[in-house]
Amino acid sequence: MSKRVVFKPYDLTVEVPEGENLLRIAVQAGVHINASCGGEGVCGKCRILLEKGKLDSHRSPLLSDEEWSLGYRQACQSRVLSDVVVRIPPESLLDRRTLTRRRGGIGLRPSPIDLSALRAEGLYNPAFKKRYVELASPTLGDNLNDLARLEQGLARQHAVESLTLDFFLLRKLARVMRQDDFRVTATLDFSRRRYRTPFLLNVEAGNTTQRHFAIAVDIGTTTVWVQLLDLANGAILGQAADYNAQMSYGDDVISRIVFCQKEQGLQKLQRSAVATINQVMHRLLKAHNLSVEEISHITVAGNTTMTHLFYGIDPKYIRLSPYIPTAGSIPLVRALDLGLEVPEHVFIFCVSSVSSYVGGDIVSGVLASGIYKDPKLTLYIDIGTNGEIVIGNQAWLACAACSAGPAFEGGGIKFGMRASAGAIEDVIINPETFEPTLITIDMVKPKGIAGSGLINLLAAMMEADLVSPNGKLREDLDTPRIRLGDSGREYVLVFGSETQSGQDLTISEADIDNLMRAKGAMFAGYLTLLESVGLKLQDLEQVILAGAFGNFINIENSIAIGLLPDLPRDRFQFVGNASLQGASLLAFSRDLLEEERRVANMMTNFELSETPGYMNQYIAALFLPHTQIELFPTVTERLQGVKG
Amino acid sequence: MSKRVVFKPYDLTVEVPEGENLLRIAVQAGVHINASCGGEGVCGKCRILLEKGKLDSHRSPLLSDEEWSLGYRQACQSRVLSDVVVRIPPESLLDRRTLTRRRGGIGLRPSPIDLSALRAEGLYNPAFKKRYVELASPTLGDNLNDLARLEQGLARQHAVESLTLDFFLLRKLARVMRQDDFRVTATLDFSRRRYRTPFLLNVEAGNTTQRHFAIAVDIGTTTVWVQLLDLANGAILGQAADYNAQMSYGDDVISRIVFCQKEQGLQKLQRSAVATINQVMHRLLKAHNLSVEEISHITVAGNTTMTHLFYGIDPKYIRLSPYIPTAGSIPLVRALDLGLEVPEHVFIFCVSSVSSYVGGDIVSGVLASGIYKDPKLTLYIDIGTNGEIVIGNQAWLACAACSAGPAFEGGGIKFGMRASAGAIEDVIINPETFEPTLITIDMVKPKGIAGSGLINLLAAMMEADLVSPNGKLREDLDTPRIRLGDSGREYVLVFGSETQSGQDLTISEADIDNLMRAKGAMFAGYLTLLESVGLKLQDLEQVILAGAFGNFINIENSIAIGLLPDLPRDRFQFVGNASLQGASLLAFSRDLLEEERRVANMMTNFELSETPGYMNQYIAALFLPHTQIELFPTVTERLQGVKG
């Protein structure tokens, strides 16, 4: 249930979920409280006065008895339990101008898979189905072989006319059929992509039709996500994740491809991915008290390099011009053959990729988000080391990968870091004092800046007029926070007294330059795609942000720095881990499964480096927000509002 | 080239192949020479006088200088080099009556696969074909993935529109395609039974279309045969065989099924069969200087139990009433998964079986002999422990297995043995002296009696009137060769002085009884099948004898004892190892491959024990040749001829 928070003296009202942290609310509402300890509660700067309502506040020694009884609380130590009115004390007050900011974030949550919508569309129809049959026991006068008896039963009782199957199943067929006196449940794969007839996947004794499970996996370069699916009842039972164990051989796809060229390199990477999936999958199964024997199949999505590595296919030529993957679609594979710890009846279906850098994760996302069947012109964007872009609608799809570089993942940024404890997520900067208010993941002392935090920081610096449109730090400001560091001019975000390492946490002009290149590559990418089909930014009716990173970015700030197009905010939508969702959807829908390759083929790949106009667009985008400021009307307005 | 041999004083002329052994010629022509040492040359009894022409004779000390210069030779030590006239010396002469015998054997050789006939019928069309393509090297403007590039090339250059493949191939695809600058040869499986599209089996660098090989295997209970096939030129390059290593776990299928129930029993038998195939196959490849990498696929035929064991499927219920195999058709299996030492692209196709005791070896034989498309009513018969029978024509096929027992393989017969060195192959008995003339395999001293020898022996005993129609030995004869032995009355075939062991070699009434049961089961089997479809023996237009054993049996004698029907002799035909031939044909003909399951399904299985009339027929057949002597008119004639 949402609660209302009123910030006095601004009379700014925001709706927040019950239990939300008050510092986070303030930062996201643009209310400066000068907190720079990330929310750990040790600086005591984020004091507010509770005037009305109920907060769940932890009391630290930084508040005296008298202050506590007067209603003073530390915002970072308080959670909202009811509608509240809180007052920002004078020492934290600043000019109201900053309140012109409109920020996305709170309340905008990724949409999970909507199974009821799938049902409504008639797409809920798993390719894998269980069929229970009761067969007559054989006699001398009726001595069909076991398989033929089962086929006859399936034909008569379920109109399944002929079958394909795998010989491994024959090794247990006689035993299973006799276990419950020729009453058996057959698991059938009705997807027609490979075989002429339904494929008999498994046979179990008795009636097990109500217990039918599958696994969906998203193999990310960094993180492996696994969902446990209930095919009998059409539900996602749960999900779990862990870092991809390949991380110890390199952070990004390029370093892993390089590692593959070493002796046993490919094998090590293959086994690492499989080990991670095994570990996460079995943890998930255990948490749901399920036996792995009850799993029917596995769907997998991943980028092209991850897919190659998972199957043990050398990705060597993905890295070398002209960037050739071995295959777009990988045939069904027995999971055991790859080392997965599952029964031998389990096969793996992998989402097709389009090219070396537009992989199955993107195709899966396109399937999950439904843009391939949507009449609206849509921009689908997955921000990461290689930002992938898809533009189109039900009639056509164009896609490209932008070599955005690892800036949004913290790479190439001195204090950049992954989104883990101590990473700064959000920042606002007082435009008069240049003091930041910031919040970290897990609200511990700052250690570095997360990717989403970098976008927010850059926008805050623009807003506080600390940085000029060409990415240079202002030289004329009277603040010790701007100084000349080892690698050029820099802004001190947190002084060492409040960081985990004791070292000053800064952002330099070189860091800003890297961020501009990253956002510029993305912007130039989708603008180039649009122009190559004769369209403009304004034609976009929908912008879908995908990827784990996409979940956390602030739309308003992303537009401010020129990463996202300046379009009406209601056209933006988060889909979260769409790659994982797509993998799950394929398990729930035979139609999608059969359409998957068609959708991948529908996606025309553009090599941006080969596309006319791209380099000019890229150079034009190396500005904050852009050299053509008319492309970003609301940003101009916002910055002017701040500057008054 | 054939030569003419005239036996004086009978003026009996026979045509024989050049180089044939003269004792063998005499025995098969029914010319008594009283040789009982099997042909080793140590008894000296088989002396003949060369009157004209040229023999290649080995001279032993048993002939004096004078005898040699007069033209005396030992028949067993002589090979025919030209047309010859030889005279049987008076001491070996006997009544001409015996010459009324007409014997099959010489000159009747199994027909090998006739590839030119296959071509003439338009059936020479291997499902596995190689296709050479020259592809453009990828560029940034043409950066299709490797598989798509190959598919495009196959579509454009060979009109192969879409492909299925196995992911293992993807692991080498990039390397192979670049090995000879995107010139590659694809091996495609065009059989449509399982997949919707051609299956891409392998990819090799360069043009290898002229080198394309396959393996065909017949997994016999006793012997494993392997043929090496040249698919590029449509030729059988060679064959090799060895005993099935499963022999050490039991002689027949029943004992092996029993062994399977022991700990690791199934695994041991599975590995034994595979080890034998590996050994024979690699020996054959080495002899032809071929790399196993050049093999595209393997076709296998075997009886139902052998098939189950080869795939590691427990044959338990084959042995237990109501005798249920797990499956009739086994899906394609990667050969590596079974332990065969071949590249991972090699799959195994196994001929379908009909029932627990009418297996893939019989279906394969039916395919090889072509009876499924022949308008003539045909009896196909494979004599062994389980004699299998097929009756029918292009419109219908009925089949059954007869529990003939192992008598024809030497089982249950005191001196029965396998067809190896020292086994008596052929016998004639002097109806006056009851002295036998006999020949052994490899012409060494006798050790026992081969299955084919048992048939010949029994017929010879009938002809010499040593045994009465009920299988009892005559009691009124004045010969030391008929006596009361440990297990009842017996005939001494060879006295210990001329056997390998020094022990007398005999055949007892109990042995004869077993032989009568075996031949009676077979005869009752096909007569019952015929009658169940309203036909008579005389309606049979063709009798095909299959199996390794079938190659050696003497038709005339088999009819004499009532094993084979008394039909005009030109209706009989040997096909040799038809199971192996069928396996090879499947590699040469996609049409046959696609028809294989239809043919198996066309074969209606009769459980003889459940078929009305069978038991009566069986009992009626426990007679020499049969209780209804009118069924065997030429036998009556022959025996009367002898008795004069």
PDB file of C-alpha atoms in Angstrom, chain A residues 87-262:
ATOM      1  CA  ARG A  87      10.330  19.009   7.760  1.00  0.00           C
ATOM      2  CA  ILE A  88      13.801  19.588   6.382  1.00  0.00           C
ATOM      3  CA  PRO A  89      15.751  21.522   9.018  1.00  0.00           C
ATOM      4  CA  PRO A  90      17.206  24.895   7.999  1.00  0.00           C
ATOM      5  CA  GLU A  91      20.769  23.624   7.782  1.00  0.00           C
ATOM      6  CA  SER A  92      19.726  21.315   4.906  1.00  0.00           C
ATOM      7  CA  LEU A  93      17.465  23.767   3.176  1.00  0.00           C
ATOM      8  CA  LEU A  94      18.205  25.002  -0.268  1.00  0.00           C
ATOM      9  CA  ASP A  95      16.667  26.975  -2.998  1.00  0.00           C
ATOM     10  CA  ARG A  96      13.270  25.668  -4.113  1.00  0.00           C
ATOM     11  CA  ARG A  97      14.469  25.823  -7.685  1.00  0.00           C
ATOM     12  CA  THR A  98      15.845  22.336  -7.429  1.00  0.00           C
ATOM     13  CA  LEU A  99      12.321  21.078  -6.905  1.00  0.00           C
ATOM     14  CA  THR A 100      11.535  21.691 -10.528  1.00  0.00           C
ATOM     15  CA  ARG A 101      13.192  18.366 -11.089  1.00  0.00           C
ATOM     16  CA  ARG A 102      10.926  15.535 -12.025  1.00  0.00           C
ATOM     17  CA  ARG A 103      12.359  12.186 -11.437  1.00  0.00           C
ATOM     18  CA  GLY A 104      11.323   8.742 -12.473  1.00  0.00           C
ATOM     19  CA  GLY A 105      12.105   5.742 -10.385  1.00  0.00           C
ATOM     20  CA  ILE A 106       9.856   5.227  -7.443  1.00  0.00           C
ATOM     21  CA  GLY A 107       6.827   3.231  -8.331  1.00  0.00           C
ATOM     22  CA  LEU A 108       8.072   2.356 -11.814  1.00  0.00           C
ATOM     23  CA  ARG A 109       8.697  -1.363 -11.481  1.00  0.00           C
ATOM     24  CA  PRO A 110       9.419  -3.886 -14.192  1.00  0.00           C
ATOM     25  CA  SER A 111       6.397  -5.770 -15.442  1.00  0.00           C
ATOM     26  CA  PRO A 112       6.695  -9.492 -14.777  1.00  0.00           C
ATOM     27  CA  ILE A 113       5.417 -12.068 -17.259  1.00  0.00           C
ATOM     28  CA  ASP A 114       1.679 -11.692 -17.468  1.00  0.00           C
ATOM     29  CA  LEU A 115       0.446 -15.262 -17.732  1.00  0.00           C
ATOM     30  CA  SER A 116      -3.185 -14.250 -17.683  1.00  0.00           C
ATOM     31  CA  ALA A 117      -2.578 -12.009 -20.692  1.00  0.00           C
ATOM     32  CA  LEU A 118      -0.885 -14.931 -22.395  1.00  0.00           C
ATOM     33  CA  ARG A 119      -3.957 -17.027 -21.670  1.00  0.00           C
ATOM     34  CA  ALA A 120      -6.263 -14.299 -22.904  1.00  0.00           C
ATOM     35  CA  GLU A 121      -4.332 -14.153 -26.156  1.00  0.00           C
ATOM     36  CA  GLY A 122      -4.600 -17.907 -26.529  1.00  0.00           C
ATOM     37  CA  LEU A 123      -0.834 -18.235 -26.361  1.00  0.00           C
ATOM     38  CA  TYR A 124      -0.746 -20.233 -23.144  1.00  0.00           C
ATOM     39  CA  ASN A 125      -0.131 -23.645 -24.621  1.00  0.00           C
ATOM     40  CA  PRO A 126       3.118 -25.289 -23.506  1.00  0.00           C
ATOM     41  CA  ALA A 127       4.725 -27.398 -26.222  1.00  0.00           C
ATOM     42  CA  PHE A 128       5.482 -29.921 -23.514  1.00  0.00           C
ATOM     43  CA  LYS A 129       2.429 -31.760 -22.281  1.00  0.00           C
ATOM     44  CA  LYS A 130       1.810 -34.740 -20.086  1.00  0.00           C
ATOM     45  CA  ARG A 131      -0.677 -37.380 -21.148  1.00  0.00           C
ATOM     46  CA  TYR A 132      -1.911 -40.121 -18.839  1.00  0.00           C
ATOM     47  CA  VAL A 133      -2.819 -43.480 -20.344  1.00  0.00           C
ATOM     48  CA  GLU A 134      -4.155 -46.713 -18.918  1.00  0.00           C
ATOM     49  CA  LEU A 135      -3.017 -49.638 -21.024  1.00  0.00           C
ATOM     50  CA  ALA A 136      -4.053 -53.274 -21.111  1.00  0.00           C
ATOM     51  CA  SER A 137      -1.448 -55.695 -19.816  1.00  0.00           C
ATOM     52  CA  PRO A 138       0.082 -57.752 -22.619  1.00  0.00           C
ATOM     53  CA  THR A 139      -1.015 -61.329 -23.203  1.00  0.00           C
ATOM     54  CA  LEU A 140       0.024 -63.998 -25.684  1.00  0.00           C
ATOM     55  CA  GLY A 141      -2.861 -62.909 -27.859  1.00  0.00           C
ATOM     56  CA  ASP A 142      -1.939 -59.225 -27.507  1.00  0.00           C
ATOM     57  CA  ASN A 143       1.808 -59.109 -27.412  1.00  0.00           C
ATOM     58  CA  LEU A 144       2.631 -55.750 -28.926  1.00  0.00           C
ATOM     59  CA  ASN A 145       5.996 -54.455 -27.823  1.00  0.00           C
ATOM     60  CA  ASP A 146       5.992 -51.923 -25.003  1.00  0.00           C
ATOM     61  CA  LEU A 147       6.571 -48.910 -27.187  1.00  0.00           C
ATOM     62  CA  ALA A 148       3.889 -49.902 -29.679  1.00  0.00           C
ATOM     63  CA  ARG A 149       1.462 -50.487 -26.786  1.00  0.00           C
ATOM     64  CA  LEU A 150       2.176 -47.025 -25.443  1.00  0.00           C
ATOM     65  CA  GLU A 151       1.794 -45.514 -28.911  1.00  0.00           C
ATOM     66  CA  GLN A 152      -1.486 -47.318 -29.365  1.00  0.00           C
ATOM     67  CA  GLY A 153      -2.719 -46.004 -26.020  1.00  0.00           C
ATOM     68  CA  LEU A 154      -1.708 -42.451 -26.843  1.00  0.00           C
ATOM     69  CA  ALA A 155      -3.391 -42.730 -30.237  1.00  0.00           C
ATOM     70  CA  ARG A 156      -6.630 -44.129 -28.847  1.00  0.00           C
ATOM     71  CA  GLN A 157      -6.876 -42.116 -25.666  1.00  0.00           C
ATOM     72  CA  HIS A 158      -5.296 -38.841 -26.794  1.00  0.00           C
ATOM     73  CA  ALA A 159      -5.308 -38.904 -30.614  1.00  0.00           C
ATOM     74  CA  VAL A 160      -1.524 -38.661 -30.715  1.00  0.00           C
ATOM     75  CA  GLU A 161      -0.930 -40.519 -33.918  1.00  0.00           C
ATOM     76  CA  SER A 162       2.758 -41.179 -34.173  1.00  0.00           C
ATOM     77  CA  LEU A 163       5.844 -40.524 -32.128  1.00  0.00           C
ATOM     78  CA  THR A 164       9.523 -39.846 -32.314  1.00  0.00           C
ATOM     79  CA  LEU A 165      11.688 -40.618 -29.326  1.00  0.00           C
ATOM     80  CA  ASP A 166      15.161 -41.009 -28.069  1.00  0.00           C
ATOM     81  CA  PHE A 167      16.680 -44.418 -27.495  1.00  0.00           C
ATOM     82  CA  PHE A 168      17.717 -43.617 -23.940  1.00  0.00           C
ATOM     83  CA  LEU A 169      14.068 -43.724 -22.978  1.00  0.00           C
ATOM     84  CA  LEU A 170      13.853 -47.311 -24.196  1.00  0.00           C
ATOM     85  CA  ARG A 171      16.321 -48.332 -21.527  1.00  0.00           C
ATOM     86  CA  LYS A 172      13.757 -47.706 -18.816  1.00  0.00           C
ATOM     87  CA  LEU A 173      10.496 -48.130 -20.713  1.00  0.00           C
ATOM     88  CA  ALA A 174       9.809 -51.779 -19.794  1.00  0.00           C
ATOM     89  CA  ARG A 175      10.413 -51.134 -16.104  1.00  0.00           C
ATOM     90  CA  VAL A 176       8.367 -47.938 -15.904  1.00  0.00           C
ATOM     91  CA  MET A 177       5.412 -49.449 -17.768  1.00  0.00           C
ATOM     92  CA  ARG A 178       5.219 -52.340 -15.342  1.00  0.00           C
ATOM     93  CA  GLN A 179       5.742 -50.249 -12.221  1.00  0.00           C
ATOM     94  CA  ASP A 180       2.088 -49.284 -11.885  1.00  0.00           C
ATOM     95  CA  ASP A 181       0.566 -52.022 -14.013  1.00  0.00           C
ATOM     96  CA  PHE A 182       0.729 -50.298 -17.392  1.00  0.00           C
ATOM     97  CA  ARG A 183      -0.650 -47.015 -16.127  1.00  0.00           C
ATOM     98  CA  VAL A 184       1.795 -44.367 -17.284  1.00  0.00           C
ATOM     99  CA  THR A 185       2.143 -40.681 -17.976  1.00  0.00           C
ATOM    100  CA  ALA A 186       3.912 -39.699 -21.166  1.00  0.00           C
ATOM    101  CA  THR A 187       5.603 -36.337 -21.541  1.00  0.00           C
ATOM    102  CA  LEU A 188       5.320 -35.181 -25.129  1.00  0.00           C
ATOM    103  CA  ASP A 189       6.967 -32.350 -26.998  1.00  0.00           C
ATOM    104  CA  PHE A 190       4.500 -31.030 -29.531  1.00  0.00           C
ATOM    105  CA  SER A 191       6.767 -28.398 -31.018  1.00  0.00           C
ATOM    106  CA  ARG A 192       7.197 -29.201 -34.648  1.00  0.00           C
ATOM    107  CA  ARG A 193      10.377 -27.430 -35.398  1.00  0.00           C
ATOM    108  CA  ARG A 194      12.631 -30.418 -35.651  1.00  0.00           C
ATOM    109  CA  TYR A 195      10.597 -33.569 -35.802  1.00  0.00           C
ATOM    110  CA  ARG A 196       7.789 -34.672 -38.038  1.00  0.00           C
ATOM    111  CA  THR A 197       5.804 -36.084 -35.143  1.00  0.00           C
ATOM    112  CA  PRO A 198       5.420 -35.379 -31.420  1.00  0.00           C
ATOM    113  CA  PHE A 199       8.515 -36.317 -29.500  1.00  0.00           C
ATOM    114  CA  LEU A 200       8.112 -38.703 -26.578  1.00  0.00           C
ATOM    115  CA  LEU A 201      10.324 -37.135 -23.972  1.00  0.00           C
ATOM    116  CA  ASN A 202       9.666 -39.165 -20.884  1.00  0.00           C
ATOM    117  CA  VAL A 203       7.486 -41.851 -19.371  1.00  0.00           C
ATOM    118  CA  GLU A 204       6.577 -42.010 -15.700  1.00  0.00           C
ATOM    119  CA  ALA A 205       4.637 -44.611 -13.754  1.00  0.00           C
ATOM    120  CA  GLY A 206       1.110 -43.665 -12.716  1.00  0.00           C
ATOM    121  CA  ASN A 207      -0.609 -40.362 -13.239  1.00  0.00           C
ATOM    122  CA  THR A 208       1.812 -37.466 -12.818  1.00  0.00           C
ATOM    123  CA  THR A 209      -0.003 -34.958 -15.013  1.00  0.00           C
ATOM    124  CA  GLN A 210      -0.353 -32.549 -12.122  1.00  0.00           C
ATOM    125  CA  ARG A 211       3.383 -32.389 -11.571  1.00  0.00           C
ATOM    126  CA  HIS A 212       5.168 -30.918 -14.550  1.00  0.00           C
ATOM    127  CA  PHE A 213       8.047 -28.523 -14.256  1.00  0.00           C
ATOM    128  CA  ALA A 214      10.549 -26.756 -16.434  1.00  0.00           C
ATOM    129  CA  ILE A 215      13.564 -24.518 -16.028  1.00  0.00           C
ATOM    130  CA  ALA A 216      14.315 -21.251 -17.805  1.00  0.00           C
ATOM    131  CA  VAL A 217      17.812 -19.813 -17.752  1.00  0.00           C
ATOM    132  CA  ASP A 218      19.264 -16.458 -18.671  1.00  0.00           C
ATOM    133  CA  ILE A 219      23.018 -16.807 -19.050  1.00  0.00           C
ATOM    134  CA  GLY A 220      24.287 -13.300 -18.581  1.00  0.00           C
ATOM    135  CA  THR A 221      27.927 -12.371 -18.964  1.00  0.00           C
ATOM    136  CA  THR A 222      27.864 -11.337 -15.320  1.00  0.00           C
ATOM    137  CA  THR A 223      24.867 -13.068 -13.790  1.00  0.00           C
ATOM    138  CA  VAL A 224      23.049 -16.326 -14.410  1.00  0.00           C
ATOM    139  CA  TRP A 225      19.335 -16.252 -13.625  1.00  0.00           C
ATOM    140  CA  VAL A 226      17.203 -19.365 -13.293  1.00  0.00           C
ATOM    141  CA  GLN A 227      13.416 -19.563 -13.083  1.00  0.00           C
ATOM    142  CA  LEU A 228      11.448 -22.570 -11.982  1.00  0.00           C
ATOM    143  CA  LEU A 229       8.244 -23.017 -13.962  1.00  0.00           C
ATOM    144  CA  ASP A 230       5.127 -25.017 -13.222  1.00  0.00           C
ATOM    145  CA  LEU A 231       3.801 -26.194 -16.580  1.00  0.00           C
ATOM    146  CA  ALA A 232       0.860 -28.064 -15.083  1.00  0.00           C
ATOM    147  CA  ASN A 233      -0.564 -24.918 -13.543  1.00  0.00           C
ATOM    148  CA  GLY A 234       1.039 -22.181 -15.579  1.00  0.00           C
ATOM    149  CA  ALA A 235       2.985 -20.420 -12.873  1.00  0.00           C
ATOM    150  CA  ILE A 236       6.467 -19.156 -12.169  1.00  0.00           C
ATOM    151  CA  LEU A 237       7.342 -20.754  -8.872  1.00  0.00           C
ATOM    152  CA  GLY A 238      10.478 -18.805  -8.158  1.00  0.00           C
ATOM    153  CA  GLN A 239      13.829 -17.616  -9.369  1.00  0.00           C
ATOM    154  CA  ALA A 240      17.396 -17.467  -8.203  1.00  0.00           C
ATOM    155  CA  ALA A 241      20.650 -16.074  -9.503  1.00  0.00           C
ATOM    156  CA  ASP A 242      24.362 -16.080  -9.022  1.00  0.00           C
ATOM    157  CA  TYR A 243      27.389 -14.582 -10.653  1.00  0.00           C
ATOM    158  CA  ASN A 244      28.480 -16.451 -13.743  1.00  0.00           C
ATOM    159  CA  ALA A 245      31.523 -18.438 -12.610  1.00  0.00           C
ATOM    160  CA  GLN A 246      33.159 -17.472 -15.917  1.00  0.00           C
ATOM    161  CA  MET A 247      33.784 -14.096 -14.266  1.00  0.00           C
ATOM    162  CA  SER A 248      37.054 -15.392 -12.894  1.00  0.00           C
ATOM    163  CA  TYR A 249      38.300 -15.748 -16.484  1.00  0.00           C
ATOM    164  CA  GLY A 250      37.382 -12.242 -17.614  1.00  0.00           C
ATOM    165  CA  ASP A 251      34.770  -9.581 -17.000  1.00  0.00           C
ATOM    166  CA  ASP A 252      33.398  -9.175 -20.468  1.00  0.00           C
ATOM    167  CA  VAL A 253      32.752 -11.241 -23.571  1.00  0.00           C
ATOM    168  CA  ILE A 254      35.903 -10.097 -25.347  1.00  0.00           C
ATOM    169  CA  SER A 255      38.232 -11.151 -22.558  1.00  0.00           C
ATOM    170  CA  ARG A 256      36.471 -14.511 -22.429  1.00  0.00           C
ATOM    171  CA  ILE A 257      36.809 -15.041 -26.166  1.00  0.00           C
ATOM    172  CA  VAL A 258      40.495 -14.287 -25.763  1.00  0.00           C
ATOM    173  CA  PHE A 259      40.694 -16.753 -22.882  1.00  0.00           C
ATOM    174  CA  CYS A 260      39.130 -19.419 -25.135  1.00  0.00           C
ATOM    175  CA  GLN A 261      42.228 -19.420 -27.286  1.00  0.00           C
ATOM    176  CA  LYS A 262      44.267 -20.743 -24.360  1.00  0.00           C
TER     177      LYS A 262
END
